[in-house]
Amino acid sequence: MAIIYIDHKAYEVTPGKNVLETCLTLGFNLPYFCWHPAMGSVGACRQCAVKLFKDEEDTKGRIVMSCMEMVKEGMFLSVEDPAAKAFRAQVIEWLMTNHPHDCAVCDEGGACHLQDMTVMTGHTYRRFQYQKRSYKNQYLGPFIHHEMNRCIQCYRCVRFYKDYAGGKDLDVFAAHNHVYFGRAEDGILENEFSGNLAEVCPTGVFTDKTLKAHYTRKWDMTMAPSICQHCSLGCNIIAGERYGELRQITSRFNAEVNGYFICDRGRFGYEFVNSKNRIQQPLIRTKVPDTNDKQNLYQHLKKILSTHKVMGIASPRASLEANFALRQLVGSTNFYHGISETEARLMRSILQTLGSGQVQSPSLKEIEAADAILILGEDLHNSAPMMALAVRQAIRKAPFEAAQQIGIPSWHDAALLGFTQDKKGTLFIAYPTKTKLDELAANTMHRAPDDIARIGYAIANMLNPLSPSPEDIGQDDLKLAKRIAGIIKQAERPLIICGTSLCHEALIKAATNIAVALGTKEKKAGLSFVVPECNSMGLAMMEAPSLMQAAEALKKGEADTLIVLENDLYRGTQKKDIDDLFSYCKELIVLDHLHNETTGKASVLIPVATFAEAEGTMVNNEGRAQRFFQVFDPKNENFRESWRWLDEFKQFKNGVNPEDLAAPGNLITTLVALMPQFKGAETAAPDAGFRINGQKIPREPHRYSGRTAMLANINVSEPKPSEDQNSALSFTMEGYRGMPPAPLTPFFWAPGWNSGQSVNKYQEEVGGALQGGNPGKKLFPEIPVAGKTFLNDIPPAFTPLPGEWLMLPLSHIFGSEELSIYTPGIAERAPRPYLAISKNDAKRLKVLDEEILQLQLQDQIYQLPVLIKEELPDGLAGIPHHIPELTAIAWPANGILTKPK
Amino acid sequence: MISLLRTIRLTFLHMFRKRETIPYPEEKVSLHPRWRGRIVLTRDPDMGERCVGCYLCAAACPVDCISLQATEDENGRRYPEFFRINFSRCIFCGYCEEACPTYAIQLIPDFEMGEYNRQDLVYEKEDLLINSQGKYPGYNYYKVAGIDAGIKGKGEGDNEEPPIDIHSLLP
Ligand code: SF4
Ligand code: SF4
Ligand code: SF4
Ligand code: SF4
Ligand code: FES
């Protein structure tokens, strides 16, 4: 620790940081624009000026940019110095000479860093009498709105988009006071993280276009801490509601998980909650006419549940609570995972590896710190976008360590860029096609999944001869394996990334062997698995048989009624198998929030709440249990949490009458008591009884408006606000106004800091952990293991079958996920169906790009336009995974390609 | 004794003074233009809706009796989709008018709003919007704002330079 003096007062601070972040950590309100805690300093905006004195005697001092100054022992600084203050006020005044008179129609307003900083410096009146500069805007796609007049030239956007996220199509154009931030021409912003521009840009140049369509100010939203539902990483988000509609998703800082950012699927994929396709009311299809009367429904369900043998199909996208309530209802022997046998096996394999204690499951933050990474069979940008961003940081930042040795601090972005030039960390990628991360890779291997697994096994064997080695592996592959093994062995913090995207178990086993071989007793190697859905890991931990076994049990007559929880079974398995499954049940009870093929088959259909209307816990790919909270009480009373319905069903089954139903109680504690593997999940967030000074935490900011008018059209007497029995959050603006515990923080706000940058005030140290620790609880405990066990399941080298192609499910960030596709912008960006084949195969089949080929896959026939991928090995054919036009395929799959007559 | 007589005299004299009370409602009250009464939404000189749906009035309102939703027309001009004031809550403080950056919401000298039914005190946009500029003639926010909402193009405002040619490096 170092002692520095600010305005004659001594403070104990961490040396090596910059003065700006130090001052912010100490609670000073020092304005800034270009510095960003995740991106460091460049000293471009001149807003953060302070006075620096030579020593105690020095009274003159000099003005320095605090973001470019390193904290040193015995520094004398002044934030309040009149010259420094005047300097800061003047900088804002200059910026404002060209700023448009837009706040009233600017979507940034009320959460605008520029507004905050202007008020902070005290600039109130425009003295400049001349004309304002103006720009033309660009069309940037369905997600981001562009309003260039509002730019203050801080360069944050391009630094984020190009340097941090690796985007290519946003840049700065023109010169001097005419600089322009945009694309070379109108068009969709291509980068998967473009939505973060809305948060990174301190002004309203880049704003969220989906929010604009139903615009609400930050202060008018009812917000809750939530977890992204659109992939397995579980990024932390803030979800905001107004007038019964979900309106906006922003990132919620969590230093261990997503940091300051989220991907575009997570930010913009929320509109399914407001979709017209929501199931509005319960239906009993066997009764004519359809009836929605609750009494009828309850009587009907009571009859079914108390007389039939019931089986439950759980869901990888439902919360632990919902799945557990189903398990409690049907009993552990009748509880099945709603996933295919392939997926179930992959998940078991992953769980075995992570639970064995032989490897370490890293957080995204730990991934960012890796210095050598090997990716086996994942296209991260499309299957786990934020992990791709973390890998990019790891590769980019690996040389920073060397920079620090010559005295360049880790926050000095400008100097680091100069120092690193094109030095980078080492990345190896093995995936059948090109991926976006390829540009950073030292080596890419575009191979068939079997061959990737074999290379993996070869690497493991070179790291530890006890690990089995594949037979007859080619010389080139051997050389490559040797090179990779050498580099990851040398690395300080090596990392292996693998996953379920290619539905290939051998990959997971190979990755396991590498990580086990690499680890030592003191330091286990990092191994990160990407899994299919947001709660796939949590479901897998609830060990149960897969859908296939469910079908068998049904056939045997072990049950005659099926309850399907939040799961469109037709998505991931062949249609005939599911039809078959359903044909064995007398009644099919389906609980879901959107209509889909499975709900179409239901004899009893129950509408349920989405993540925005329910509370729940999920386990992400890393094994971190995280709680999401209900954002709002839906207008439609039928939108009730799955676990609430299921708990009532359980009571019916036990003979309780509808009039005597009891509340579900604390499901998560019962779950933990029954299944010790979840120990810790109950501590992911404070429980419903938590209070500060006897008060709940308000979901609404203190400026929330319209309380006495928003429902006055229905009845001028305001209804009593709804009460939240399930959490320590309230649905109103009343409650504790101080800092809530991190897992219960519904939004970030501090006096004078209305924008998201107020998160500074919630961190222990700016850029570091949230006060009281980051939310979430890691479930895989550190178990010390002495020996090493290696898996041996080496597949033979891939040889194309005559006349058949091995089909590859190619993930797409927009399109491959079930719920986000209901956002019109995401649907617009989703790929059209295609069939990717190699150049040779195209030649053999005599087709050109875009020409139609017929694909016979299982019992379906598709006509798909060809997409020739030069790098794709022969004998493989890729189709976009799970896009709406291409579901109902059981993976792995072989297909037959022919030219249609 | 003297003061008593003085008071009687004064009272007696008052009988011949001009009357302060008026026979309302036969005779109307004359109010000052800035009197804070019924709230209206005004129009700009081109008869477009002035309200841009910025939510500032709603945020300023101490009793939270204003509720609205902003929407946009095909040119990107923002206006309120609905605008509701619950006058049974309003305290006529005028904060909403203070907060309004476009002179849209104005309190006018009219207090004759009594209703038998409290529900009738809930005013929607149709009840609030008038065909007049109200107290502040001549102002059109979209003419001075930086955005192009179909009122003026980029760089066509009185206080703006023409849009920058980003292909030019000349000063
Ligand atoms: S960027 Fe901020 S200051 Fe500028 S118009 Fe928008 S809200 Fe106002
Ligand atoms: S567009 Fe925004 S982030 Fe980019 S330079 Fe301008 S103000 Fe800064
Ligand atoms: S990376 Fe995954 S969890 Fe994170 S925001 Fe994107 S879709 Fe959501
Ligand atoms: S006059 Fe005051 S109380 Fe009435 S609507 Fe305006 S701000 Fe609200
Ligand atoms: S924040 Fe220091 S110069 Fe921009």
mmCIF file of C-alpha atoms in Angstrom, chain A residues 451-714:
data_model
loop_
_atom_site.group_PDB
_atom_site.id
_atom_site.type_symbol
_atom_site.label_atom_id
_atom_site.label_comp_id
_atom_site.label_asym_id
_atom_site.label_seq_id
_atom_site.Cartn_x
_atom_site.Cartn_y
_atom_site.Cartn_z
ATOM 1 C CA ASP A 451 -9.780 -36.446 -36.237
ATOM 2 C CA ILE A 452 -9.895 -33.516 -33.850
ATOM 3 C CA ALA A 453 -10.428 -35.959 -30.995
ATOM 4 C CA ARG A 454 -7.486 -38.034 -32.213
ATOM 5 C CA ILE A 455 -5.205 -35.020 -32.285
ATOM 6 C CA GLY A 456 -6.459 -34.248 -28.786
ATOM 7 C CA TYR A 457 -5.593 -37.720 -27.610
ATOM 8 C CA ALA A 458 -2.169 -37.412 -29.244
ATOM 9 C CA ILE A 459 -1.525 -34.153 -27.389
ATOM 10 C CA ALA A 460 -2.542 -35.740 -24.100
ATOM 11 C CA ASN A 461 -0.269 -38.654 -24.789
ATOM 12 C CA MET A 462 2.676 -36.348 -25.371
ATOM 13 C CA LEU A 463 1.982 -34.533 -22.136
ATOM 14 C CA ASN A 464 1.713 -37.734 -20.184
ATOM 15 C CA PRO A 465 2.586 -41.132 -21.654
ATOM 16 C CA LEU A 466 -0.021 -42.772 -19.427
ATOM 17 C CA SER A 467 -2.709 -41.219 -21.527
ATOM 18 C CA PRO A 468 -3.528 -43.537 -24.421
ATOM 19 C CA SER A 469 -2.254 -42.609 -27.837
ATOM 20 C CA PRO A 470 -4.202 -42.992 -31.062
ATOM 21 C CA GLU A 471 -2.952 -45.566 -33.510
ATOM 22 C CA ASP A 472 -1.721 -44.778 -36.995
ATOM 23 C CA ILE A 473 -1.828 -41.073 -36.590
ATOM 24 C CA GLY A 474 -0.337 -39.166 -39.513
ATOM 25 C CA GLN A 475 3.107 -37.595 -39.303
ATOM 26 C CA ASP A 476 1.770 -34.081 -39.797
ATOM 27 C CA ASP A 477 -0.759 -34.493 -37.033
ATOM 28 C CA LEU A 478 1.890 -35.892 -34.768
ATOM 29 C CA LYS A 479 4.120 -32.916 -35.408
ATOM 30 C CA LEU A 480 1.290 -30.532 -34.759
ATOM 31 C CA ALA A 481 0.294 -32.359 -31.578
ATOM 32 C CA LYS A 482 3.879 -32.149 -30.408
ATOM 33 C CA ARG A 483 4.022 -28.432 -31.066
ATOM 34 C CA ILE A 484 0.766 -27.787 -29.228
ATOM 35 C CA ALA A 485 1.761 -30.037 -26.324
ATOM 36 C CA GLY A 486 5.071 -28.210 -26.050
ATOM 37 C CA ILE A 487 3.458 -24.792 -25.948
ATOM 38 C CA ILE A 488 0.667 -25.543 -23.505
ATOM 39 C CA LYS A 489 3.109 -27.311 -21.243
ATOM 40 C CA GLN A 490 5.325 -24.245 -21.181
ATOM 41 C CA ALA A 491 2.387 -21.948 -20.517
ATOM 42 C CA GLU A 492 1.833 -20.486 -17.104
ATOM 43 C CA ARG A 493 -1.978 -20.673 -17.272
ATOM 44 C CA PRO A 494 -2.962 -23.051 -20.070
ATOM 45 C CA LEU A 495 -6.610 -23.602 -20.878
ATOM 46 C CA ILE A 496 -8.558 -26.192 -22.834
ATOM 47 C CA ILE A 497 -11.986 -25.358 -24.209
ATOM 48 C CA CYS A 498 -14.374 -27.973 -25.488
ATOM 49 C CA GLY A 499 -18.102 -28.492 -25.571
ATOM 50 C CA THR A 500 -21.207 -30.155 -26.817
ATOM 51 C CA SER A 501 -21.773 -28.186 -30.020
ATOM 52 C CA LEU A 502 -20.620 -30.931 -32.369
ATOM 53 C CA CYS A 503 -22.418 -33.612 -30.308
ATOM 54 C CA HIS A 504 -19.242 -35.635 -30.156
ATOM 55 C CA GLU A 505 -18.276 -37.425 -26.989
ATOM 56 C CA ALA A 506 -14.761 -38.336 -28.079
ATOM 57 C CA LEU A 507 -13.901 -34.618 -28.115
ATOM 58 C CA ILE A 508 -14.909 -34.266 -24.501
ATOM 59 C CA LYS A 509 -12.853 -37.263 -23.495
ATOM 60 C CA ALA A 510 -9.825 -36.071 -25.438
ATOM 61 C CA ALA A 511 -10.103 -32.631 -23.836
ATOM 62 C CA THR A 512 -10.380 -34.270 -20.437
ATOM 63 C CA ASN A 513 -7.209 -36.290 -21.028
ATOM 64 C CA ILE A 514 -5.283 -33.207 -22.095
ATOM 65 C CA ALA A 515 -6.344 -31.244 -19.036
ATOM 66 C CA VAL A 516 -5.671 -34.131 -16.683
ATOM 67 C CA ALA A 517 -2.263 -34.739 -18.264
ATOM 68 C CA LEU A 518 -1.432 -31.057 -18.048
ATOM 69 C CA GLY A 519 -2.370 -30.547 -14.435
ATOM 70 C CA THR A 520 -0.114 -31.065 -11.504
ATOM 71 C CA LYS A 521 -1.060 -31.811 -7.960
ATOM 72 C CA GLU A 522 -0.583 -28.180 -6.983
ATOM 73 C CA LYS A 523 -2.074 -26.638 -10.040
ATOM 74 C CA LYS A 524 -4.876 -28.202 -11.979
ATOM 75 C CA ALA A 525 -5.262 -27.274 -15.591
ATOM 76 C CA GLY A 526 -8.272 -25.213 -16.674
ATOM 77 C CA LEU A 527 -10.877 -26.997 -18.735
ATOM 78 C CA SER A 528 -13.994 -25.188 -19.827
ATOM 79 C CA PHE A 529 -16.981 -26.877 -21.421
ATOM 80 C CA VAL A 530 -19.645 -25.135 -23.430
ATOM 81 C CA VAL A 531 -23.001 -26.817 -22.853
ATOM 82 C CA PRO A 532 -26.254 -26.495 -24.807
ATOM 83 C CA GLU A 533 -28.665 -24.472 -22.674
ATOM 84 C CA CYS A 534 -28.736 -22.004 -19.827
ATOM 85 C CA ASN A 535 -29.427 -24.637 -17.193
ATOM 86 C CA SER A 536 -28.073 -27.756 -18.926
ATOM 87 C CA MET A 537 -25.492 -28.114 -16.201
ATOM 88 C CA GLY A 538 -28.026 -27.802 -13.392
ATOM 89 C CA LEU A 539 -30.261 -30.369 -15.012
ATOM 90 C CA ALA A 540 -27.379 -32.772 -15.588
ATOM 91 C CA MET A 541 -26.484 -32.489 -11.915
ATOM 92 C CA MET A 542 -29.992 -33.755 -11.119
ATOM 93 C CA GLU A 543 -28.964 -37.104 -12.568
ATOM 94 C CA ALA A 544 -31.823 -38.776 -14.389
ATOM 95 C CA PRO A 545 -32.305 -40.908 -17.502
ATOM 96 C CA SER A 546 -32.819 -39.353 -20.918
ATOM 97 C CA LEU A 547 -35.851 -39.135 -23.205
ATOM 98 C CA MET A 548 -35.040 -42.465 -24.811
ATOM 99 C CA GLN A 549 -35.441 -44.259 -21.503
ATOM 100 C CA ALA A 550 -38.623 -42.316 -20.867
ATOM 101 C CA ALA A 551 -40.038 -43.747 -24.081
ATOM 102 C CA GLU A 552 -39.092 -47.246 -23.024
ATOM 103 C CA ALA A 553 -40.661 -46.858 -19.604
ATOM 104 C CA LEU A 554 -43.843 -45.536 -21.197
ATOM 105 C CA LYS A 555 -43.947 -48.492 -23.525
ATOM 106 C CA LYS A 556 -43.615 -50.829 -20.610
ATOM 107 C CA GLY A 557 -46.598 -49.150 -19.069
ATOM 108 C CA GLU A 558 -44.729 -47.679 -16.132
ATOM 109 C CA ALA A 559 -46.684 -44.514 -16.690
ATOM 110 C CA ASP A 560 -49.545 -43.333 -18.839
ATOM 111 C CA THR A 561 -49.440 -39.589 -18.391
ATOM 112 C CA LEU A 562 -46.630 -37.262 -19.307
ATOM 113 C CA ILE A 563 -45.843 -33.841 -17.877
ATOM 114 C CA VAL A 564 -43.477 -31.888 -20.116
ATOM 115 C CA LEU A 565 -41.859 -28.885 -18.497
ATOM 116 C CA GLU A 566 -40.736 -25.914 -20.637
ATOM 117 C CA ASN A 567 -39.356 -28.072 -23.382
ATOM 118 C CA ASP A 568 -40.111 -28.395 -27.079
ATOM 119 C CA LEU A 569 -39.171 -32.039 -27.460
ATOM 120 C CA TYR A 570 -39.502 -31.840 -31.236
ATOM 121 C CA ARG A 571 -36.507 -29.544 -31.471
ATOM 122 C CA GLY A 572 -33.798 -31.995 -30.613
ATOM 123 C CA THR A 573 -35.065 -35.420 -31.655
ATOM 124 C CA GLN A 574 -36.663 -37.022 -34.661
ATOM 125 C CA LYS A 575 -40.316 -36.247 -35.102
ATOM 126 C CA LYS A 576 -41.386 -39.869 -35.258
ATOM 127 C CA ASP A 577 -39.716 -40.665 -31.937
ATOM 128 C CA ILE A 578 -41.613 -37.943 -30.161
ATOM 129 C CA ASP A 579 -44.868 -38.805 -31.912
ATOM 130 C CA ASP A 580 -44.223 -42.326 -30.745
ATOM 131 C CA LEU A 581 -43.552 -41.188 -27.204
ATOM 132 C CA PHE A 582 -46.752 -39.165 -27.080
ATOM 133 C CA SER A 583 -48.799 -42.002 -28.535
ATOM 134 C CA TYR A 584 -48.208 -43.991 -25.357
ATOM 135 C CA CYS A 585 -49.696 -41.443 -23.028
ATOM 136 C CA LYS A 586 -53.318 -40.968 -22.216
ATOM 137 C CA GLU A 587 -52.782 -37.403 -21.151
ATOM 138 C CA LEU A 588 -50.055 -34.982 -22.104
ATOM 139 C CA ILE A 589 -49.688 -32.033 -19.764
ATOM 140 C CA VAL A 590 -47.364 -29.362 -21.138
ATOM 141 C CA LEU A 591 -46.131 -26.288 -19.296
ATOM 142 C CA ASP A 592 -44.450 -23.654 -21.429
ATOM 143 C CA HIS A 593 -44.510 -19.972 -22.247
ATOM 144 C CA LEU A 594 -44.546 -20.054 -26.048
ATOM 145 C CA HIS A 595 -46.584 -22.127 -28.453
ATOM 146 C CA ASN A 596 -44.499 -24.740 -30.236
ATOM 147 C CA GLU A 597 -44.931 -28.162 -31.720
ATOM 148 C CA THR A 598 -44.983 -29.908 -28.355
ATOM 149 C CA THR A 599 -47.562 -27.553 -26.873
ATOM 150 C CA GLY A 600 -49.673 -28.212 -29.959
ATOM 151 C CA LYS A 601 -49.915 -31.846 -28.903
ATOM 152 C CA ALA A 602 -50.831 -31.174 -25.282
ATOM 153 C CA SER A 603 -54.126 -32.369 -23.918
ATOM 154 C CA VAL A 604 -53.704 -29.972 -21.015
ATOM 155 C CA LEU A 605 -51.723 -26.846 -21.738
ATOM 156 C CA ILE A 606 -50.521 -24.632 -18.916
ATOM 157 C CA PRO A 607 -49.055 -21.168 -19.586
ATOM 158 C CA VAL A 608 -46.048 -20.371 -17.429
ATOM 159 C CA ALA A 609 -43.934 -17.390 -16.554
ATOM 160 C CA THR A 610 -40.735 -16.583 -18.434
ATOM 161 C CA PHE A 611 -37.527 -15.649 -16.621
ATOM 162 C CA ALA A 612 -38.836 -12.092 -16.390
ATOM 163 C CA GLU A 613 -41.936 -13.150 -14.505
ATOM 164 C CA ALA A 614 -40.417 -15.810 -12.289
ATOM 165 C CA GLU A 615 -37.630 -16.344 -9.847
ATOM 166 C CA GLY A 616 -35.203 -19.194 -10.157
ATOM 167 C CA THR A 617 -31.706 -20.546 -9.893
ATOM 168 C CA MET A 618 -29.564 -21.847 -12.727
ATOM 169 C CA VAL A 619 -26.159 -23.439 -12.956
ATOM 170 C CA ASN A 620 -23.941 -22.167 -15.733
ATOM 171 C CA ASN A 621 -21.350 -24.091 -17.747
ATOM 172 C CA GLU A 622 -18.723 -23.466 -15.138
ATOM 173 C CA GLY A 623 -20.841 -24.893 -12.306
ATOM 174 C CA ARG A 624 -21.838 -21.542 -10.847
ATOM 175 C CA ALA A 625 -25.290 -21.372 -9.304
ATOM 176 C CA GLN A 626 -26.870 -17.984 -9.957
ATOM 177 C CA ARG A 627 -30.278 -16.638 -9.016
ATOM 178 C CA PHE A 628 -32.491 -14.566 -11.285
ATOM 179 C CA PHE A 629 -35.363 -12.553 -9.902
ATOM 180 C CA GLN A 630 -38.814 -11.785 -11.086
ATOM 181 C CA VAL A 631 -38.846 -8.439 -12.853
ATOM 182 C CA PHE A 632 -42.544 -7.702 -12.758
ATOM 183 C CA ASP A 633 -45.889 -9.128 -11.845
ATOM 184 C CA PRO A 634 -47.496 -9.949 -15.197
ATOM 185 C CA LYS A 635 -50.928 -8.553 -16.054
ATOM 186 C CA ASN A 636 -51.998 -12.005 -17.147
ATOM 187 C CA GLU A 637 -52.628 -13.968 -13.976
ATOM 188 C CA ASN A 638 -52.057 -17.206 -15.839
ATOM 189 C CA PHE A 639 -48.364 -16.454 -16.262
ATOM 190 C CA ARG A 640 -47.365 -18.213 -13.083
ATOM 191 C CA GLU A 641 -44.031 -19.751 -12.264
ATOM 192 C CA SER A 642 -43.696 -23.372 -13.383
ATOM 193 C CA TRP A 643 -42.675 -24.369 -9.883
ATOM 194 C CA ARG A 644 -45.805 -22.825 -8.444
ATOM 195 C CA TRP A 645 -48.063 -24.773 -10.811
ATOM 196 C CA LEU A 646 -46.111 -27.973 -10.277
ATOM 197 C CA ASP A 647 -46.204 -27.648 -6.524
ATOM 198 C CA GLU A 648 -49.973 -27.284 -6.707
ATOM 199 C CA PHE A 649 -50.143 -30.360 -8.919
ATOM 200 C CA LYS A 650 -48.223 -32.240 -6.271
ATOM 201 C CA GLN A 651 -50.775 -31.217 -3.691
ATOM 202 C CA PHE A 652 -53.609 -32.380 -5.961
ATOM 203 C CA LYS A 653 -51.869 -35.672 -6.341
ATOM 204 C CA ASN A 654 -51.749 -35.960 -2.573
ATOM 205 C CA GLY A 655 -55.461 -35.333 -2.417
ATOM 206 C CA VAL A 656 -55.461 -31.699 -1.363
ATOM 207 C CA ASN A 657 -58.517 -29.836 -2.565
ATOM 208 C CA PRO A 658 -58.061 -26.749 -4.759
ATOM 209 C CA GLU A 659 -59.450 -24.558 -1.961
ATOM 210 C CA ASP A 660 -56.814 -25.742 0.509
ATOM 211 C CA LEU A 661 -53.678 -25.235 -1.578
ATOM 212 C CA ALA A 662 -50.602 -24.145 0.369
ATOM 213 C CA ALA A 663 -47.645 -22.017 -0.794
ATOM 214 C CA PRO A 664 -44.680 -23.962 -2.177
ATOM 215 C CA GLY A 665 -42.204 -23.080 0.571
ATOM 216 C CA ASN A 666 -38.513 -22.692 -0.088
ATOM 217 C CA LEU A 667 -37.807 -25.134 -2.889
ATOM 218 C CA ILE A 668 -34.112 -24.475 -3.155
ATOM 219 C CA THR A 669 -33.389 -25.428 0.449
ATOM 220 C CA THR A 670 -35.420 -28.614 0.067
ATOM 221 C CA LEU A 671 -33.498 -29.328 -3.111
ATOM 222 C CA VAL A 672 -30.151 -28.894 -1.393
ATOM 223 C CA ALA A 673 -31.245 -31.061 1.508
ATOM 224 C CA LEU A 674 -32.247 -33.822 -0.870
ATOM 225 C CA MET A 675 -29.400 -33.509 -3.376
ATOM 226 C CA PRO A 676 -26.158 -32.580 -1.680
ATOM 227 C CA GLN A 677 -24.414 -32.003 -5.009
ATOM 228 C CA PHE A 678 -26.214 -28.654 -5.042
ATOM 229 C CA LYS A 679 -24.858 -27.587 -1.687
ATOM 230 C CA GLY A 680 -24.205 -23.872 -1.838
ATOM 231 C CA ALA A 681 -26.918 -23.104 -4.385
ATOM 232 C CA GLU A 682 -29.125 -21.844 -1.578
ATOM 233 C CA THR A 683 -26.539 -19.170 -0.797
ATOM 234 C CA ALA A 684 -26.435 -17.807 -4.360
ATOM 235 C CA ALA A 685 -28.553 -14.892 -3.146
ATOM 236 C CA PRO A 686 -30.101 -13.794 0.150
ATOM 237 C CA ASP A 687 -33.478 -15.441 0.715
ATOM 238 C CA ALA A 688 -36.962 -13.957 0.862
ATOM 239 C CA GLY A 689 -36.668 -13.039 4.514
ATOM 240 C CA PHE A 690 -33.655 -10.810 3.981
ATOM 241 C CA ARG A 691 -34.123 -7.180 5.041
ATOM 242 C CA ILE A 692 -31.911 -4.172 5.570
ATOM 243 C CA ASN A 693 -33.117 -2.017 8.454
ATOM 244 C CA GLY A 694 -36.321 -3.967 8.202
ATOM 245 C CA GLN A 695 -36.790 -2.907 4.598
ATOM 246 C CA LYS A 696 -36.931 -4.648 1.260
ATOM 247 C CA ILE A 697 -34.859 -3.618 -1.761
ATOM 248 C CA PRO A 698 -36.915 -1.564 -4.225
ATOM 249 C CA ARG A 699 -36.998 -2.644 -7.870
ATOM 250 C CA GLU A 700 -37.888 0.888 -8.935
ATOM 251 C CA PRO A 701 -35.600 3.913 -8.830
ATOM 252 C CA HIS A 702 -36.713 6.732 -6.545
ATOM 253 C CA ARG A 703 -37.665 8.840 -9.579
ATOM 254 C CA TYR A 704 -40.087 6.247 -10.917
ATOM 255 C CA SER A 705 -42.998 8.184 -12.398
ATOM 256 C CA GLY A 706 -46.672 7.754 -13.100
ATOM 257 C CA ARG A 707 -47.683 5.620 -10.143
ATOM 258 C CA THR A 708 -50.974 7.382 -9.684
ATOM 259 C CA ALA A 709 -51.783 7.619 -13.386
ATOM 260 C CA MET A 710 -50.596 4.503 -15.140
ATOM 261 C CA LEU A 711 -53.626 2.449 -14.196
ATOM 262 C CA ALA A 712 -56.015 5.355 -13.686
ATOM 263 C CA ASN A 713 -57.709 4.650 -17.011
ATOM 264 C CA ILE A 714 -58.929 1.379 -15.533
#
